[in-house]
PDB file of C-alpha atoms in Angstrom:
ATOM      1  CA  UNK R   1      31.256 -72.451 260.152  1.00 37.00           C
ATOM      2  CA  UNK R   2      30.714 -69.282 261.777  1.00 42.00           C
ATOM      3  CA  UNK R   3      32.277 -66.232 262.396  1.00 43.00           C
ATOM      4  CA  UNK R   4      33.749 -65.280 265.119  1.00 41.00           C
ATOM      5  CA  UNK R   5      34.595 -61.174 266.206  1.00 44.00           C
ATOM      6  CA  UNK R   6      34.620 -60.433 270.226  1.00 42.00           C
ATOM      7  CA  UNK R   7      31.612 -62.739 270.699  1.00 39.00           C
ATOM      8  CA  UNK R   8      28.664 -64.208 268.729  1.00 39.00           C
ATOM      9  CA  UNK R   9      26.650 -62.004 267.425  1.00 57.00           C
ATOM     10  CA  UNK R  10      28.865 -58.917 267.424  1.00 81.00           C
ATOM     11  CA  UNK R  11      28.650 -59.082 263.130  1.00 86.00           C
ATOM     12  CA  UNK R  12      25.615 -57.046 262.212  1.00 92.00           C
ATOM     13  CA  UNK R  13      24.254 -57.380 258.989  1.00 94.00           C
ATOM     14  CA  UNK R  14      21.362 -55.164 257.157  1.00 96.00           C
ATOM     15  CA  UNK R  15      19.628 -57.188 254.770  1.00 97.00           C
ATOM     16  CA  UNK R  16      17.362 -55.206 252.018  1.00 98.00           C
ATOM     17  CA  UNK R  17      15.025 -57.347 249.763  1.00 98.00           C
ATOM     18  CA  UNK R  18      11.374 -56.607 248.863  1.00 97.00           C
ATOM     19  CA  UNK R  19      10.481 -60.127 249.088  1.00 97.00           C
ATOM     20  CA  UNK R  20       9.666 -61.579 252.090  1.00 97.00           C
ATOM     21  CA  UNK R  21      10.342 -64.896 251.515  1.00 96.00           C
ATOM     22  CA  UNK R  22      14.062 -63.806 250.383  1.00 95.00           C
ATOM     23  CA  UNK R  23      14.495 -61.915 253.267  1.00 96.00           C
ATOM     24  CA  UNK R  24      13.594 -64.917 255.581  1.00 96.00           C
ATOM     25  CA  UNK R  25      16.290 -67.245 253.866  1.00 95.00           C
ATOM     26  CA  UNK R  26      19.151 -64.771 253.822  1.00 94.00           C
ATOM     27  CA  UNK R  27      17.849 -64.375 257.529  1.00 96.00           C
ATOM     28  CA  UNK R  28      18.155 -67.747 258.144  1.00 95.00           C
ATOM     29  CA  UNK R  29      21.301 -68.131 256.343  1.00 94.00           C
ATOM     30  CA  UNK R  30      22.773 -65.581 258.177  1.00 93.00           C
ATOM     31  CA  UNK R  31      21.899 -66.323 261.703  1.00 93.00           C
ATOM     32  CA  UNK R  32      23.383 -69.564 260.926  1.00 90.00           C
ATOM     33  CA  UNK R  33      26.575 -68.401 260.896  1.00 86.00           C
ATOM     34  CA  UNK R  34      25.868 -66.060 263.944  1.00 87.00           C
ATOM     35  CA  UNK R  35      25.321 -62.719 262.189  1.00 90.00           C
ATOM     36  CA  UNK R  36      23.243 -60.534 264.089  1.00 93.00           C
ATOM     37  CA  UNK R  37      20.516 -59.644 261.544  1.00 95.00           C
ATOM     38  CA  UNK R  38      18.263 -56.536 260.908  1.00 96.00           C
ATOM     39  CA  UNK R  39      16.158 -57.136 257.611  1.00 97.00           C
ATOM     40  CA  UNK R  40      14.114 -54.622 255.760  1.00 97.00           C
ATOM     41  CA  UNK R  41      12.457 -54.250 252.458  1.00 97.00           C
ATOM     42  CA  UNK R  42      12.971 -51.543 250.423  1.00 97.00           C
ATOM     43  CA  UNK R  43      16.546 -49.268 249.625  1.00 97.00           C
ATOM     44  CA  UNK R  44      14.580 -46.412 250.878  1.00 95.00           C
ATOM     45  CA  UNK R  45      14.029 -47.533 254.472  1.00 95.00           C
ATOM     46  CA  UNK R  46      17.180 -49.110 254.681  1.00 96.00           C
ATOM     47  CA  UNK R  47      18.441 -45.507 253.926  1.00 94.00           C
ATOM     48  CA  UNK R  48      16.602 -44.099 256.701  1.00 91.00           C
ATOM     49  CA  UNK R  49      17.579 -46.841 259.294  1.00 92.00           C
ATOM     50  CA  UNK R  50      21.118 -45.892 258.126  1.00 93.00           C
ATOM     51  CA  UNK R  51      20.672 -41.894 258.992  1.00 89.00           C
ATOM     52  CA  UNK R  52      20.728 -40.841 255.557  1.00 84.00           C
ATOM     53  CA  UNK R  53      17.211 -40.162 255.315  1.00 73.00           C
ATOM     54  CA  UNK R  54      15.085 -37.884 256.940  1.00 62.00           C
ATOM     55  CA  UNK R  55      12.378 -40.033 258.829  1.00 51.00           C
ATOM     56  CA  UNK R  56      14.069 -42.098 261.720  1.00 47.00           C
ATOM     57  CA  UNK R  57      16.180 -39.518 264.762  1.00 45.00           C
ATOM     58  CA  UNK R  58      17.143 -42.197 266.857  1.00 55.00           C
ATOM     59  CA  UNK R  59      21.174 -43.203 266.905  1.00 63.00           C
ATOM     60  CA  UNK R  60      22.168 -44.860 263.757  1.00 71.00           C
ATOM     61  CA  UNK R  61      23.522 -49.188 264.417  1.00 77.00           C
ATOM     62  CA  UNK R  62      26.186 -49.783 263.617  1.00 88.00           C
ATOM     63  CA  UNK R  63      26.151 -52.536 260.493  1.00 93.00           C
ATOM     64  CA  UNK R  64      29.099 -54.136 259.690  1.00 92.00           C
ATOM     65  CA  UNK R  65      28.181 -55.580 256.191  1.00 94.00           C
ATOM     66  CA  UNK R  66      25.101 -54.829 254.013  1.00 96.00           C
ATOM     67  CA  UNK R  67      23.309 -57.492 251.469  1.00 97.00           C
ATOM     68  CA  UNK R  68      20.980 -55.737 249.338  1.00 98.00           C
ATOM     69  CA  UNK R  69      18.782 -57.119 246.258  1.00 98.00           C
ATOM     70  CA  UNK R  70      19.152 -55.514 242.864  1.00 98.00           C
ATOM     71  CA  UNK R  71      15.919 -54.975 241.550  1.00 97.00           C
ATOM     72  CA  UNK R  72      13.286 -53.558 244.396  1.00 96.00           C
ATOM     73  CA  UNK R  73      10.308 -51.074 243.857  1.00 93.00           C
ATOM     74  CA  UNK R  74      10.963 -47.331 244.009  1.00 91.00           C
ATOM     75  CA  UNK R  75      14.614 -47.553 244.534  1.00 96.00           C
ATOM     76  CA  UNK R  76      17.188 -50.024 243.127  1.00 97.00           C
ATOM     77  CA  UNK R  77      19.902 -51.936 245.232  1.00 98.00           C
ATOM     78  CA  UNK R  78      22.033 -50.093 242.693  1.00 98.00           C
ATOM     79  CA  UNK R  79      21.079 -46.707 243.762  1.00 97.00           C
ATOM     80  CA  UNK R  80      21.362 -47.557 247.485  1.00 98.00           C
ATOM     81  CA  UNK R  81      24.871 -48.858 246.965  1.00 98.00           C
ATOM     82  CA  UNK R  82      25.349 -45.486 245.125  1.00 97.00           C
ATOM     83  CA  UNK R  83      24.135 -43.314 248.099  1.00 96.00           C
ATOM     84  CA  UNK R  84      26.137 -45.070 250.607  1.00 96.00           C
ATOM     85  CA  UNK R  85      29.377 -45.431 248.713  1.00 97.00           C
ATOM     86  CA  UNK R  86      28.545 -41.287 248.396  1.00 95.00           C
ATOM     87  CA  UNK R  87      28.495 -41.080 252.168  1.00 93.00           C
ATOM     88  CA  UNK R  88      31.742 -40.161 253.993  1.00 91.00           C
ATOM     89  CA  UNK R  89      30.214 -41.720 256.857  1.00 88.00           C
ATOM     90  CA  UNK R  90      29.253 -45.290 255.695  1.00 93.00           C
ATOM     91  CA  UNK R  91      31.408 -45.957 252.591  1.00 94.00           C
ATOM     92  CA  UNK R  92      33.401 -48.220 254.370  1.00 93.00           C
ATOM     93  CA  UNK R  93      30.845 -50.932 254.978  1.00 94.00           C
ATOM     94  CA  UNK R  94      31.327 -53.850 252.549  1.00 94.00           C
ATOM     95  CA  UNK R  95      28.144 -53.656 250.119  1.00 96.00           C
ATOM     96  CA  UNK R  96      27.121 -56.971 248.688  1.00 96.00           C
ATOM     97  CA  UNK R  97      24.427 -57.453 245.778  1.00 97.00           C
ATOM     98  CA  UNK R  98      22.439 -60.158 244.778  1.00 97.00           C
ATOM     99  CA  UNK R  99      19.855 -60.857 241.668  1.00 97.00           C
ATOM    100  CA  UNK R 100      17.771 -63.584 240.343  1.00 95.00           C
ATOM    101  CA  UNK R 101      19.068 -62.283 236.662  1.00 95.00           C
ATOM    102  CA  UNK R 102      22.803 -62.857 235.419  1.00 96.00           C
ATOM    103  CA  UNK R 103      23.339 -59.477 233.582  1.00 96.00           C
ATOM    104  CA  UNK R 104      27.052 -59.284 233.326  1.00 97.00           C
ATOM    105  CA  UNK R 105      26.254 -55.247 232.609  1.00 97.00           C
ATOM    106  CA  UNK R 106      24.801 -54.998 235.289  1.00 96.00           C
ATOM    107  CA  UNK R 107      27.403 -56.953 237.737  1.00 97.00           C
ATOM    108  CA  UNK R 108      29.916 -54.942 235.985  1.00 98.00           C
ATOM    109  CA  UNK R 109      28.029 -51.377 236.952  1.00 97.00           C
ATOM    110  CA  UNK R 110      27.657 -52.792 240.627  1.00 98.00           C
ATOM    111  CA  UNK R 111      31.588 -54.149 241.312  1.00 98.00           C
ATOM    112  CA  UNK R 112      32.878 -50.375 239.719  1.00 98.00           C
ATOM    113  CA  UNK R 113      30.179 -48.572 241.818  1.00 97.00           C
ATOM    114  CA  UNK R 114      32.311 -50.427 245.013  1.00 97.00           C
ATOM    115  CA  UNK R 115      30.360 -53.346 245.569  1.00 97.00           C
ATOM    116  CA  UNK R 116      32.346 -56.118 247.566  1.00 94.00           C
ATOM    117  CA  UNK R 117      30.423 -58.693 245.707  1.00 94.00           C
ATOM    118  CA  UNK R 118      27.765 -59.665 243.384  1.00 96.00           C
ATOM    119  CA  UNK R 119      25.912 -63.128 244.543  1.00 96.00           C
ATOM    120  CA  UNK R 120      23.401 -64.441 242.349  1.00 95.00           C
ATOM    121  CA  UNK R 121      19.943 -66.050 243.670  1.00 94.00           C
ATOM    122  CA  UNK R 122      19.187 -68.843 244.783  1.00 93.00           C
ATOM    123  CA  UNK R 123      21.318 -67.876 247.482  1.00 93.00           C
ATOM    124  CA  UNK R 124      23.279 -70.665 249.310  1.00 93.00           C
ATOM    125  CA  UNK R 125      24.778 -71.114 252.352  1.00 91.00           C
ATOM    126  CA  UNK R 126      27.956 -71.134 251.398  1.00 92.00           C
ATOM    127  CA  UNK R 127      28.117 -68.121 249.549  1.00 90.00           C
ATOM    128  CA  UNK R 128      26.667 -66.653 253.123  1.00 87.00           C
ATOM    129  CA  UNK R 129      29.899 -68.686 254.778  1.00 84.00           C
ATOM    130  CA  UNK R 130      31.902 -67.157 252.206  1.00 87.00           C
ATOM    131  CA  UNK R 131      30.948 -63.644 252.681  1.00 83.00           C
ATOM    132  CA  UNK R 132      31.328 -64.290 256.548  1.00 76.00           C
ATOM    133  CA  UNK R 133      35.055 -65.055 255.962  1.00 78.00           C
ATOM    134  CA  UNK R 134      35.800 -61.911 253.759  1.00 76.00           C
ATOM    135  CA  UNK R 135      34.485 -59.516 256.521  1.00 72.00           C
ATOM    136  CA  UNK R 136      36.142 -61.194 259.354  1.00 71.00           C
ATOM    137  CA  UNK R 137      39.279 -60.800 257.436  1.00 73.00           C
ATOM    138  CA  UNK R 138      38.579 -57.067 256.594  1.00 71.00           C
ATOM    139  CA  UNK R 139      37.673 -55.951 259.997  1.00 62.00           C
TER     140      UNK R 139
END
């Protein structure tokens, strides 16, 4: 299944985990369904890739959906999903969290805060599929 906007690889997806071995699999998983994939790993870079931190001048991408683990070093997936749900310029881009731990709490914080979804690791290809659908639809 993949998705399908103007042609492949028009979907652009920024995927934040400080693992690199996570990162490679929701790569993977994500190419598969012909995302076009930037992957970095921490909140804070992400940020500046974005143009909401100080540190990178060149023209922000444009990222249509962002998949970002919960618990990273320095700054949580929470807090980035706080800073761009803040932004008037990129609150509109679906914000999807994932975890290794089931803390309803913490789901709970994330879904108010205005994430689109809460995905729970191992991630599987289907819940990538999934994801793939909801965007199309939204766009």
């Amino acid at each position: 299944m993949s998705c399908s906007f103007s042609s492949s690889g028009d979907m652009h997806v920024l995927a934040v985990d400080d693992s690199s071995v996570d990162r490679k699999l929701l790569e993977m998983m994500l190419k598969s369904n012909d995302y076009r994939v930037t992957t970095v790993e921490s909140a804070k870079t992400a940020l500046e890739l974005l143009g909401l931190e100080k540190g990178l001048s060149h023209k922000r991408p444009k990222v249509h959906m962002i998949i970002t683990d919960y618990c990273m070093p320095d700054m949580t997936g929470f807090d980035l999903l706080k800073r761009i749900k803040e932004s008037s310029v990129l609150k509109e881009i679906p914000v999807v969290m994932v975890s290794s731990e089931n803390v309803p709490t913490r789901i709970n914080s994330c879904l108010e805060e205005g994430a689109e979804d809460f995905l729970l690791k191992p991630l599987r290809q289907s819940d990538v599929s999934r994801l793939c659908n909801r965007v199309v639809r939204m766009s």
